[in-house]
PDB file of C-alpha atoms and ligand atoms in Angstrom:
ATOM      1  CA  UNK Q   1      93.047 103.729  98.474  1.00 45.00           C
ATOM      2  CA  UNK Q   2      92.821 106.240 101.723  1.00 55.00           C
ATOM      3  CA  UNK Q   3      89.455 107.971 102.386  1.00 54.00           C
ATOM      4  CA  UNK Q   4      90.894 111.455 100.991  1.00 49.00           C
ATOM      5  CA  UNK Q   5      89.222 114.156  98.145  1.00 47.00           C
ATOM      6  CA  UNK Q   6      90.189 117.125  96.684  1.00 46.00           C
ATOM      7  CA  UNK Q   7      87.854 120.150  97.941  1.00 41.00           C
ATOM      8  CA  UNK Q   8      87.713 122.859  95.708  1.00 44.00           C
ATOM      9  CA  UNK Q   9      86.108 124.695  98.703  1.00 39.00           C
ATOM     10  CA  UNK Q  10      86.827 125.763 101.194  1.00 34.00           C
ATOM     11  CA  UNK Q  11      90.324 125.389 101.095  1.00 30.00           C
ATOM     12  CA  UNK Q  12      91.702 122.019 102.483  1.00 29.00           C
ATOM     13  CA  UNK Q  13      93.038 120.050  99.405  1.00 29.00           C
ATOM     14  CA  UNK Q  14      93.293 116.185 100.176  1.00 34.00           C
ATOM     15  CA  UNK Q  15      93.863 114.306  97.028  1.00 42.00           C
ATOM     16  CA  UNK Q  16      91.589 111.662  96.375  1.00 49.00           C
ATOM     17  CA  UNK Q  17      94.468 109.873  94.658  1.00 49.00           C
ATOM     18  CA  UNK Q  18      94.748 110.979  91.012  1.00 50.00           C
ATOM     19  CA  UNK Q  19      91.627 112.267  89.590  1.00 49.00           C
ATOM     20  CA  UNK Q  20      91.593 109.172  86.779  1.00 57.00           C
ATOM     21  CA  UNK Q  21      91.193 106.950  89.808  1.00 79.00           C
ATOM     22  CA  UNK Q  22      88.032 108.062  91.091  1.00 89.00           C
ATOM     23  CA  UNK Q  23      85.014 106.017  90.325  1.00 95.00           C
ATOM     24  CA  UNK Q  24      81.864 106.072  92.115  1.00 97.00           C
ATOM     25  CA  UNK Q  25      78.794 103.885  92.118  1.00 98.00           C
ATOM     26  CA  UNK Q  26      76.018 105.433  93.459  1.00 98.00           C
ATOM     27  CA  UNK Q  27      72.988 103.191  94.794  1.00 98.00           C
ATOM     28  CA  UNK Q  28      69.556 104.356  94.572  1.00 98.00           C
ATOM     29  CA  UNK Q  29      66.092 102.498  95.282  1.00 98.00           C
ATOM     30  CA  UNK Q  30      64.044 103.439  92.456  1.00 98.00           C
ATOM     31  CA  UNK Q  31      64.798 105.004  88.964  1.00 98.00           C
ATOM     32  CA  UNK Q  32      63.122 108.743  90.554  1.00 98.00           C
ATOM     33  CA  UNK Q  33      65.729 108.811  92.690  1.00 98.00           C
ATOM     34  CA  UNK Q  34      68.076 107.477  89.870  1.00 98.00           C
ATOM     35  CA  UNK Q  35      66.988 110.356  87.537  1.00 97.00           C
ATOM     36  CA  UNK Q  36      67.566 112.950  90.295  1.00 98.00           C
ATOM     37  CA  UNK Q  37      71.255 111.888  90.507  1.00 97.00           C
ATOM     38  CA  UNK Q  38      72.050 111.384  86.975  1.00 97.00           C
ATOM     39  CA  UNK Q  39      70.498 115.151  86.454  1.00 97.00           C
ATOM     40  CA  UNK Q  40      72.902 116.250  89.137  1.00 96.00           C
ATOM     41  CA  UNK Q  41      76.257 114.259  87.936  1.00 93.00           C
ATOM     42  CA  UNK Q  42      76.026 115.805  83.807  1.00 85.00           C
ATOM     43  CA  UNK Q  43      77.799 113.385  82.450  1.00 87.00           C
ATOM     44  CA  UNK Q  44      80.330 112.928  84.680  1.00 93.00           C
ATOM     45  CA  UNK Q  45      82.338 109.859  83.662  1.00 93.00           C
ATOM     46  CA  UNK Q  46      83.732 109.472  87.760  1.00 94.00           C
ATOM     47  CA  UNK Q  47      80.016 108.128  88.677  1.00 96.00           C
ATOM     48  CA  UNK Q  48      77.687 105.586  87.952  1.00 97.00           C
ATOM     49  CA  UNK Q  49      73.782 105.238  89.326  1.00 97.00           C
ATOM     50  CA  UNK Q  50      72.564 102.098  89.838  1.00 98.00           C
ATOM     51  CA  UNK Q  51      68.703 101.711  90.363  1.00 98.00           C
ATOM     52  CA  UNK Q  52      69.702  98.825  93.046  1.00 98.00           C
ATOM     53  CA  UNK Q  53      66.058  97.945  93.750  1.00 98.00           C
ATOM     54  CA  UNK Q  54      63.716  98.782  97.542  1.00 98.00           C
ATOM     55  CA  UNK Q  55      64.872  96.830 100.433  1.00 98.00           C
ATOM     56  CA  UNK Q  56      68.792  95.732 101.729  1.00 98.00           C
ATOM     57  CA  UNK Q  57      68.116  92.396 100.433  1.00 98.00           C
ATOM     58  CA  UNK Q  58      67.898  93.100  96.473  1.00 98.00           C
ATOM     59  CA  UNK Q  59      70.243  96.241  97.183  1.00 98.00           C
ATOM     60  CA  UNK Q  60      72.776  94.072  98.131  1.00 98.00           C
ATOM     61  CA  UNK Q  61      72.770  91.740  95.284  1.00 98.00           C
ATOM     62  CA  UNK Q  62      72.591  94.267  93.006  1.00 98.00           C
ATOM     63  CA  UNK Q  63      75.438  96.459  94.208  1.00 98.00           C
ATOM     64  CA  UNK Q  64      77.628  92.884  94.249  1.00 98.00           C
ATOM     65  CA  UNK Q  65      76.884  92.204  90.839  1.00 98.00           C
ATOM     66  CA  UNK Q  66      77.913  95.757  89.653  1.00 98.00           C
ATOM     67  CA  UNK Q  67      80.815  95.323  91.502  1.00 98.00           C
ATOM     68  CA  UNK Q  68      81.943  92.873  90.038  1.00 97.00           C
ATOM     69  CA  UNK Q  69      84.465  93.285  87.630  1.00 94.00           C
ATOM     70  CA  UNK Q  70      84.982  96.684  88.428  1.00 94.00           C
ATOM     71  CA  UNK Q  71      87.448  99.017  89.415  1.00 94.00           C
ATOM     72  CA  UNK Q  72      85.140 101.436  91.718  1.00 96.00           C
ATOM     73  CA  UNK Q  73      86.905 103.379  94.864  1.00 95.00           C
ATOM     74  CA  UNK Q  74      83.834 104.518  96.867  1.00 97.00           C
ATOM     75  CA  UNK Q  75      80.011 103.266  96.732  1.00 98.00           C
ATOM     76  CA  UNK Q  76      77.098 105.562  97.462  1.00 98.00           C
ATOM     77  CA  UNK Q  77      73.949 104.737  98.693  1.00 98.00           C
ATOM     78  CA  UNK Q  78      71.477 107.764  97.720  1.00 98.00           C
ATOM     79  CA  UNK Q  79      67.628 108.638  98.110  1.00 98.00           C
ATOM     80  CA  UNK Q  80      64.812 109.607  99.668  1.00 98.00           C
ATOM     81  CA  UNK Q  81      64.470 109.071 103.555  1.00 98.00           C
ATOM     82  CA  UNK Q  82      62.573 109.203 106.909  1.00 98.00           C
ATOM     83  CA  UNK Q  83      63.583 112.042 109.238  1.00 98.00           C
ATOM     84  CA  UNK Q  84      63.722 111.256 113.063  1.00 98.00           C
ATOM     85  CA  UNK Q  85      61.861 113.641 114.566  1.00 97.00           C
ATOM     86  CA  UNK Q  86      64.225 116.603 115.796  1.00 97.00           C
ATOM     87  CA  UNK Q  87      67.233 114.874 114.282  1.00 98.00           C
ATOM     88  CA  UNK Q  88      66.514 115.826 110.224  1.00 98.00           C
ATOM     89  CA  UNK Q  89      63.460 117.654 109.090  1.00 98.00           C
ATOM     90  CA  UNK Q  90      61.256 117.051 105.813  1.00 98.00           C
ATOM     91  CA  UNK Q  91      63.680 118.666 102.967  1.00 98.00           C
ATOM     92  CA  UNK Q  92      66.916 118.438 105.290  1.00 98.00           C
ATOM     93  CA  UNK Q  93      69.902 115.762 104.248  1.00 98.00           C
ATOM     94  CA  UNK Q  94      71.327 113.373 106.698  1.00 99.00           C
ATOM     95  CA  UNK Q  95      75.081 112.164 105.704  1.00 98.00           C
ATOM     96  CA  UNK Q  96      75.436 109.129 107.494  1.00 98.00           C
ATOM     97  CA  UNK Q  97      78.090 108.675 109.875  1.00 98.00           C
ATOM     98  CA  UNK Q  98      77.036 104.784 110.456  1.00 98.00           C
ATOM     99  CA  UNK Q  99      74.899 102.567 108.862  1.00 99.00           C
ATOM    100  CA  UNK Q 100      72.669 100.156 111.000  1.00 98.00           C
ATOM    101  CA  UNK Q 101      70.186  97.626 110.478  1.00 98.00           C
ATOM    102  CA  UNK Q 102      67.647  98.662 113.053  1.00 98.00           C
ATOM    103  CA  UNK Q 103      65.643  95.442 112.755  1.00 97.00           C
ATOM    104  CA  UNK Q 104      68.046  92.699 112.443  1.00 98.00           C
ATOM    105  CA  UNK Q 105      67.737  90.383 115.343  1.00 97.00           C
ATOM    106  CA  UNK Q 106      65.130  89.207 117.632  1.00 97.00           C
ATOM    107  CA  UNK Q 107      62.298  90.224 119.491  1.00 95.00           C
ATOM    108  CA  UNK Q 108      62.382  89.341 123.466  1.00 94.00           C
ATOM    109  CA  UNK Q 109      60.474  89.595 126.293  1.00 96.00           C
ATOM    110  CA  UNK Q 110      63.463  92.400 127.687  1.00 92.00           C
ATOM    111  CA  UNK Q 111      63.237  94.046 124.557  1.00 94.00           C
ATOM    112  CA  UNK Q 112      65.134  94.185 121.097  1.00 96.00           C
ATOM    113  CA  UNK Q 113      68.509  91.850 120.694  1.00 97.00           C
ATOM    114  CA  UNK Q 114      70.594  93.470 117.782  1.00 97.00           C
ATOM    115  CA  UNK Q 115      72.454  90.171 115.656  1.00 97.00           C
ATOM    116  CA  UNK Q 116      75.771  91.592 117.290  1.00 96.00           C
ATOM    117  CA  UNK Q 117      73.837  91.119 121.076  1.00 95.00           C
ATOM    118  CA  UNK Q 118      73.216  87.556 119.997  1.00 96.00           C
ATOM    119  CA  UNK Q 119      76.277  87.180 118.816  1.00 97.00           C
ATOM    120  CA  UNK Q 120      75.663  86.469 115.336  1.00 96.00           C
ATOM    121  CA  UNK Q 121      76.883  88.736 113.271  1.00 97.00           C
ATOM    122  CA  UNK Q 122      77.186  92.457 112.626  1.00 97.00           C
ATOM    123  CA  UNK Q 123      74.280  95.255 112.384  1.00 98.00           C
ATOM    124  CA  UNK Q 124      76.494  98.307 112.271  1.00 98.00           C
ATOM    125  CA  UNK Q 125      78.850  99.357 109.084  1.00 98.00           C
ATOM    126  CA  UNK Q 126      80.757 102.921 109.649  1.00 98.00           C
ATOM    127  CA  UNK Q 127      81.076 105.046 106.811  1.00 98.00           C
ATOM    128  CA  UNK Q 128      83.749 106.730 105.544  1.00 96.00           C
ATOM    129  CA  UNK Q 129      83.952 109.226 108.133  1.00 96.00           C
ATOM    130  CA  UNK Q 130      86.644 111.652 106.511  1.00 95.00           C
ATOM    131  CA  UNK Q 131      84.852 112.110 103.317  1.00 95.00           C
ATOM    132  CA  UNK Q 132      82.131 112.077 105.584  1.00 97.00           C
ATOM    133  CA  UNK Q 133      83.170 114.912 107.303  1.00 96.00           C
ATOM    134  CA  UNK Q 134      84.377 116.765 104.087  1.00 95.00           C
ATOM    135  CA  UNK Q 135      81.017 115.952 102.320  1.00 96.00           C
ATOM    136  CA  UNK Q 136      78.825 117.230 104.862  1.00 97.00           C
ATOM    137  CA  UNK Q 137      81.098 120.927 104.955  1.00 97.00           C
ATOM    138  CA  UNK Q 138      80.988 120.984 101.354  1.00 97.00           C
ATOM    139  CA  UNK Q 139      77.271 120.841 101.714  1.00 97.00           C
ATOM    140  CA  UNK Q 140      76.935 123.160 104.786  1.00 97.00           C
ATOM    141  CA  UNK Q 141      78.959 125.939 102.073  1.00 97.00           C
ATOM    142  CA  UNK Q 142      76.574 125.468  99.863  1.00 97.00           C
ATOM    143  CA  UNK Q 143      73.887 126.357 102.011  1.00 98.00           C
ATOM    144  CA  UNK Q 144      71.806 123.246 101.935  1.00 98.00           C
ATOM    145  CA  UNK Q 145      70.322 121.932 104.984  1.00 98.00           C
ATOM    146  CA  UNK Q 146      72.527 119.335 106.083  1.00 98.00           C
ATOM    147  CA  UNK Q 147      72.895 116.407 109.335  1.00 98.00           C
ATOM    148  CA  UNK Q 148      74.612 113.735 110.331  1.00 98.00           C
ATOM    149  CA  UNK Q 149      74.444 111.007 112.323  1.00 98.00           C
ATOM    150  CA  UNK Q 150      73.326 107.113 112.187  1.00 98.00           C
ATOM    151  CA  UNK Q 151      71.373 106.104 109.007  1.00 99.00           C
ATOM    152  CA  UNK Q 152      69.014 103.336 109.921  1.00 98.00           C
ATOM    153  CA  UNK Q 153      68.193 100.235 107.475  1.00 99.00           C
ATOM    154  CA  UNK Q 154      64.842  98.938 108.342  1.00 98.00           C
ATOM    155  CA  UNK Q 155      63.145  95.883 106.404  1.00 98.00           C
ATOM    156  CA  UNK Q 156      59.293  97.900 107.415  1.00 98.00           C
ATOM    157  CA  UNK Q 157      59.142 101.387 106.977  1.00 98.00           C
ATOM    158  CA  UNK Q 158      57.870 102.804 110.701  1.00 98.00           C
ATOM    159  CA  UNK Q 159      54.586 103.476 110.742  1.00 98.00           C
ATOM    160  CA  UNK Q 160      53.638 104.556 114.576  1.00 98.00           C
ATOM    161  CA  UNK Q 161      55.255 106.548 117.341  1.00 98.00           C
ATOM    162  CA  UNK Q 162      55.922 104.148 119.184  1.00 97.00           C
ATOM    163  CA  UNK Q 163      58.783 102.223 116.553  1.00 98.00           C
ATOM    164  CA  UNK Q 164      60.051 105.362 116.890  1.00 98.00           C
ATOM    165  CA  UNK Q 165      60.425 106.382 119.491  1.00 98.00           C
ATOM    166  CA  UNK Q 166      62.214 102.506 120.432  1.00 97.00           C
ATOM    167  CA  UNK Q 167      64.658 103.057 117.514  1.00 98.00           C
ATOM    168  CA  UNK Q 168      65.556 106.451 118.814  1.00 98.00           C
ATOM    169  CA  UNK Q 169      66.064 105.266 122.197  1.00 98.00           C
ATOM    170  CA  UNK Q 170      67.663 101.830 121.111  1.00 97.00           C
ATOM    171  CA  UNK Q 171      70.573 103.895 118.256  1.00 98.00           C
ATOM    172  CA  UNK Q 172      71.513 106.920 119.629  1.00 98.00           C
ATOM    173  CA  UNK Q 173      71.620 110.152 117.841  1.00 98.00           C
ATOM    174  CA  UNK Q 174      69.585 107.995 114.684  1.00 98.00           C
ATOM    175  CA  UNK Q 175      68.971 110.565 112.351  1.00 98.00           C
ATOM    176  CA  UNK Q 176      67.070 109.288 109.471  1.00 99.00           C
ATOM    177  CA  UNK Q 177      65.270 105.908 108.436  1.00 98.00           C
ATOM    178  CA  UNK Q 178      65.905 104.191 104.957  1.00 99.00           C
ATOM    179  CA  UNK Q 179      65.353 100.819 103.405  1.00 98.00           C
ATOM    180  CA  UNK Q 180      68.711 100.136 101.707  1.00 98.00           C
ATOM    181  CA  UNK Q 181      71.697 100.999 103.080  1.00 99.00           C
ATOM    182  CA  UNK Q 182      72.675  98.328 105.074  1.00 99.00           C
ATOM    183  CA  UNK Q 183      72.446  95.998 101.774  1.00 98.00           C
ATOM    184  CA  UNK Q 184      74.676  98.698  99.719  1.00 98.00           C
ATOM    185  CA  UNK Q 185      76.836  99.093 102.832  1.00 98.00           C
ATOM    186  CA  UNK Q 186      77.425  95.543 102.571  1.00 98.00           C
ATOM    187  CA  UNK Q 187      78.116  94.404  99.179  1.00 98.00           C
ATOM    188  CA  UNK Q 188      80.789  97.618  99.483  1.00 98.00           C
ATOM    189  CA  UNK Q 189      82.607  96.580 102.702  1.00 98.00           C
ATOM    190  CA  UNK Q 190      82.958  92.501 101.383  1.00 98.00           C
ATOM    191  CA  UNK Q 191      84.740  94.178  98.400  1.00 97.00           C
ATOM    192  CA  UNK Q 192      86.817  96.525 100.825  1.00 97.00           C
ATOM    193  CA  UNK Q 193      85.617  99.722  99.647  1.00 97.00           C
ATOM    194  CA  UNK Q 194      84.208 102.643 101.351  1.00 97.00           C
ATOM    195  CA  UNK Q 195      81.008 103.440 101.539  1.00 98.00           C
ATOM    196  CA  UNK Q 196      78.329 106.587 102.338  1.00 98.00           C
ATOM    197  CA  UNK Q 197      74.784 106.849 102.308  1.00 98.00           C
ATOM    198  CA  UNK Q 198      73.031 110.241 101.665  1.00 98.00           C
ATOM    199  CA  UNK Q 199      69.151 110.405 102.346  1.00 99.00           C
ATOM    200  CA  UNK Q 200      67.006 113.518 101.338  1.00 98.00           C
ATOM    201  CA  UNK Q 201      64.612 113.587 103.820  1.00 98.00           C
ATOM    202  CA  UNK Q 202      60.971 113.137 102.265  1.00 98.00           C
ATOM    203  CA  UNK Q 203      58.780 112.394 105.841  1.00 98.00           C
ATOM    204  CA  UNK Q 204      58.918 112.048 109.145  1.00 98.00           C
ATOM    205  CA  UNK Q 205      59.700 108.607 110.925  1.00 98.00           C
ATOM    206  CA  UNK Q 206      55.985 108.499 112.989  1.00 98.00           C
ATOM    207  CA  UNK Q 207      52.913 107.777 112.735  1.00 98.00           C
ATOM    208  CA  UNK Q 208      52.309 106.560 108.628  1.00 96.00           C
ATOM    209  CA  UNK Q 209      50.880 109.266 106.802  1.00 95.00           C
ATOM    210  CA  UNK Q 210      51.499 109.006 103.326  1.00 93.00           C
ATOM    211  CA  UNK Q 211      49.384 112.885 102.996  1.00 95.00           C
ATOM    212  CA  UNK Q 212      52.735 114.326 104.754  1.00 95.00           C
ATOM    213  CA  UNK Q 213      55.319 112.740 102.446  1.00 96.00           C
ATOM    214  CA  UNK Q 214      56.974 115.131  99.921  1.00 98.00           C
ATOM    215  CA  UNK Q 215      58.872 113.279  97.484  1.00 98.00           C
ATOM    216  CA  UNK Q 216      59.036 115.973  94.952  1.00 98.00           C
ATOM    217  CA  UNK Q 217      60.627 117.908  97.430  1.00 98.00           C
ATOM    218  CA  UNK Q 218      63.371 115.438  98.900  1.00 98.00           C
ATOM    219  CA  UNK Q 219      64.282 114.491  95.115  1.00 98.00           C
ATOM    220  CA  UNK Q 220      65.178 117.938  94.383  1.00 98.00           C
ATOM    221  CA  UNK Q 221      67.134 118.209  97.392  1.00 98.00           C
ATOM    222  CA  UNK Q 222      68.966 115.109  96.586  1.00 98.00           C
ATOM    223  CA  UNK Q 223      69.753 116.960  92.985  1.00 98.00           C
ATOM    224  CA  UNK Q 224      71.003 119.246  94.593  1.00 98.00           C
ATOM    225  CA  UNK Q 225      73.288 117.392  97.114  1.00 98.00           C
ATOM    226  CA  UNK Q 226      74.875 116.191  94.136  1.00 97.00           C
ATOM    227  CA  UNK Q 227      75.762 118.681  92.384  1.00 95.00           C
ATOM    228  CA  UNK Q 228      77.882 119.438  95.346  1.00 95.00           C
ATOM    229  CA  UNK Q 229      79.155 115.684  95.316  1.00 93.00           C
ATOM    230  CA  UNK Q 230      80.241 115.907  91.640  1.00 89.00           C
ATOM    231  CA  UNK Q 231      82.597 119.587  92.897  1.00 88.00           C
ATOM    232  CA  UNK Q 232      83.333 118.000  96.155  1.00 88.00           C
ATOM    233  CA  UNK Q 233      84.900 114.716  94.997  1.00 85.00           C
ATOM    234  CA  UNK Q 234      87.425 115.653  92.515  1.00 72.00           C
TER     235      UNK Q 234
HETATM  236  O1  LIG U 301      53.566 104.277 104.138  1.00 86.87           O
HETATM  237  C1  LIG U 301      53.453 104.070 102.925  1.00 86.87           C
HETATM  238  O2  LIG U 301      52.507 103.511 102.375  1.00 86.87           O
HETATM  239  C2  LIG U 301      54.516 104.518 102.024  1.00 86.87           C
HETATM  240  C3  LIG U 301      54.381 105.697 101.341  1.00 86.87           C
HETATM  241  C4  LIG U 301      55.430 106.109 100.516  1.00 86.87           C
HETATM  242  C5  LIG U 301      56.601 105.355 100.417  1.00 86.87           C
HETATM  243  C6  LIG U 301      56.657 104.167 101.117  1.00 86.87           C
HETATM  244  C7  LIG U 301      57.812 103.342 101.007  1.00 86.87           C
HETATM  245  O3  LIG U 301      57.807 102.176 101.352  1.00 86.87           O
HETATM  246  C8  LIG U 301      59.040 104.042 100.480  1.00 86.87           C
HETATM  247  C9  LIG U 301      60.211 103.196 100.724  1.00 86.87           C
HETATM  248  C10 LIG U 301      61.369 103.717  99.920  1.00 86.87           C
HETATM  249  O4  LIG U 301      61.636 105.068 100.289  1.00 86.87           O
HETATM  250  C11 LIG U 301      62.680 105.111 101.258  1.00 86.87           C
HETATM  251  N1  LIG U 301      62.074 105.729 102.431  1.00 86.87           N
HETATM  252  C12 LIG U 301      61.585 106.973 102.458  1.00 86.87           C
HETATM  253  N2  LIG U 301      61.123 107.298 103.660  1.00 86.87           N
HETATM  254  C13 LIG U 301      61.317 106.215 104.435  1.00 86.87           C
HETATM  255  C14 LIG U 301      61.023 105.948 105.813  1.00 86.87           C
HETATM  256  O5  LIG U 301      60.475 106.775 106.578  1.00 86.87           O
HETATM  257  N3  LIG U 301      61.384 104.718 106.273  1.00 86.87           N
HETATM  258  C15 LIG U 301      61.991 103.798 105.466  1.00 86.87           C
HETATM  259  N4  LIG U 301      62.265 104.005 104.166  1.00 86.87           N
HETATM  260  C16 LIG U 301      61.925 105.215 103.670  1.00 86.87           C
HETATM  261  C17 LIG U 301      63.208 103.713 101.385  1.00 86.87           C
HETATM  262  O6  LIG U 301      64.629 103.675 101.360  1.00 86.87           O
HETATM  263  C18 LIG U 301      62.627 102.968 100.209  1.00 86.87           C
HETATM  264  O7  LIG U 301      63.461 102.998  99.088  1.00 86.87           O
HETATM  265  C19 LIG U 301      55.658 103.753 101.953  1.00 86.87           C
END
């Protein structure tokens, strides 16, 4: 199945093979997020929301197991995220254009070694960039604040300036901070499929301050992302 969807705006169609096709799972962390999709998608029969659980670990499992069986042509991971700072602000989106897990490898004295530096395995999954691309439009035309660039996976949610300003420098252009991804990304590229993640940005990647956080806000954002996703993908 190529990467393509039909846009009902602007005005470059690309099928996204026939419209019967399409099935989407969509990944979230926790059933708020869950609730904020399924209020966007109305019904649509196209998608389904899986509450895949907080971390890449259970995320991963659980996205295998639903796709199991199934006949799904593009998996979502959705929710909430950390912003870098100047990158994606609190109540922005970030589409992802890669997905990396920030903290997968080992700790030495010349600094970070990613699992592909050590040479065992892989850290970085690309997402689909043409839908992507289209995605990210759609949402600029709808006038919702919208950025791309590397979503991070992290197994600790950063807590000082410091771990962030190493991740920054260490992923360039890293645009938001999430907990899941990589696990959805995953499960999604063993079973060939394309995958996106979508984080509404509910906090700044800093110093922890849970005060600052607005959830409330980034949920409705992520409603409203897709609403867009439900026109977009046709
Ligand atoms: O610092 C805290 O005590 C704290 C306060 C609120 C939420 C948490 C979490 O652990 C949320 C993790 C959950 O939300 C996603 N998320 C949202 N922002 C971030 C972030 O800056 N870094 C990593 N993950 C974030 C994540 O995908 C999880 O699903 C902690």
């Amino acid at each position: 199945m190529d990467s393509e969807q039909r846009l009902k705006k602007p005005t470059s169609i690309i099928p996204f093979g026939q419209q019967s096709q399409l099935r989407v799972l969509v990944v979230t962390a926790v059933s708020a997020e869950r609730d904020a999709v399924v209020r966007a998608l109305h019904r649509d029969p196209r998608f389904d929301v899986l509450v895949g659980g907080v971390g890449a670990v259970v995320a991963a499992v659980n996205t295998t197991k639903a796709l199991v069986g199934a006949e799904y042509s593009l998996v979502i991971s959705a929710g909430i995220g950390g912003g870098f700072p100047g990158r994606a602000e609190v109540g922005s989106l970030v589409v992802g254009t890669e997905i990396v897990a920030a903290d997968l490898g080992a700790e030495t004295s010349d600094g970070f070694n990613s699992l592909d530096e050590l040479g065992f395995g892989m850290t970085r999954i690309l997402t689909d960039a043409n839908l992507a691309k289209c995605i990210t439009k759609a949402l600029q035309d709808a006038k919702l604040p919208v950025n791309t660039g590397p979503v991070l996976t992290v197994s600790t949610v950063t807590g000082t300036s410091e771990t962030a300003i190493e991740l920054a420098a260490r992923i360039n252009d890293a645009s938001a901070e999430a907990m899941e991804g990589f696990g959805v990304g995953f499960a999604a590229l063993d079973r060939g499929l394309p995958v996106l993640e979508i984080r509404a940005i509910s906090n700044i990647v800093g110093p922890r301050d849970r005060s600052a956080w607005r959830i409330k806000e980034a949920l409705d954002v992520l409603e409203a992302a897709c609403e867009v996703l439900t026109e977009v993908l046709v």
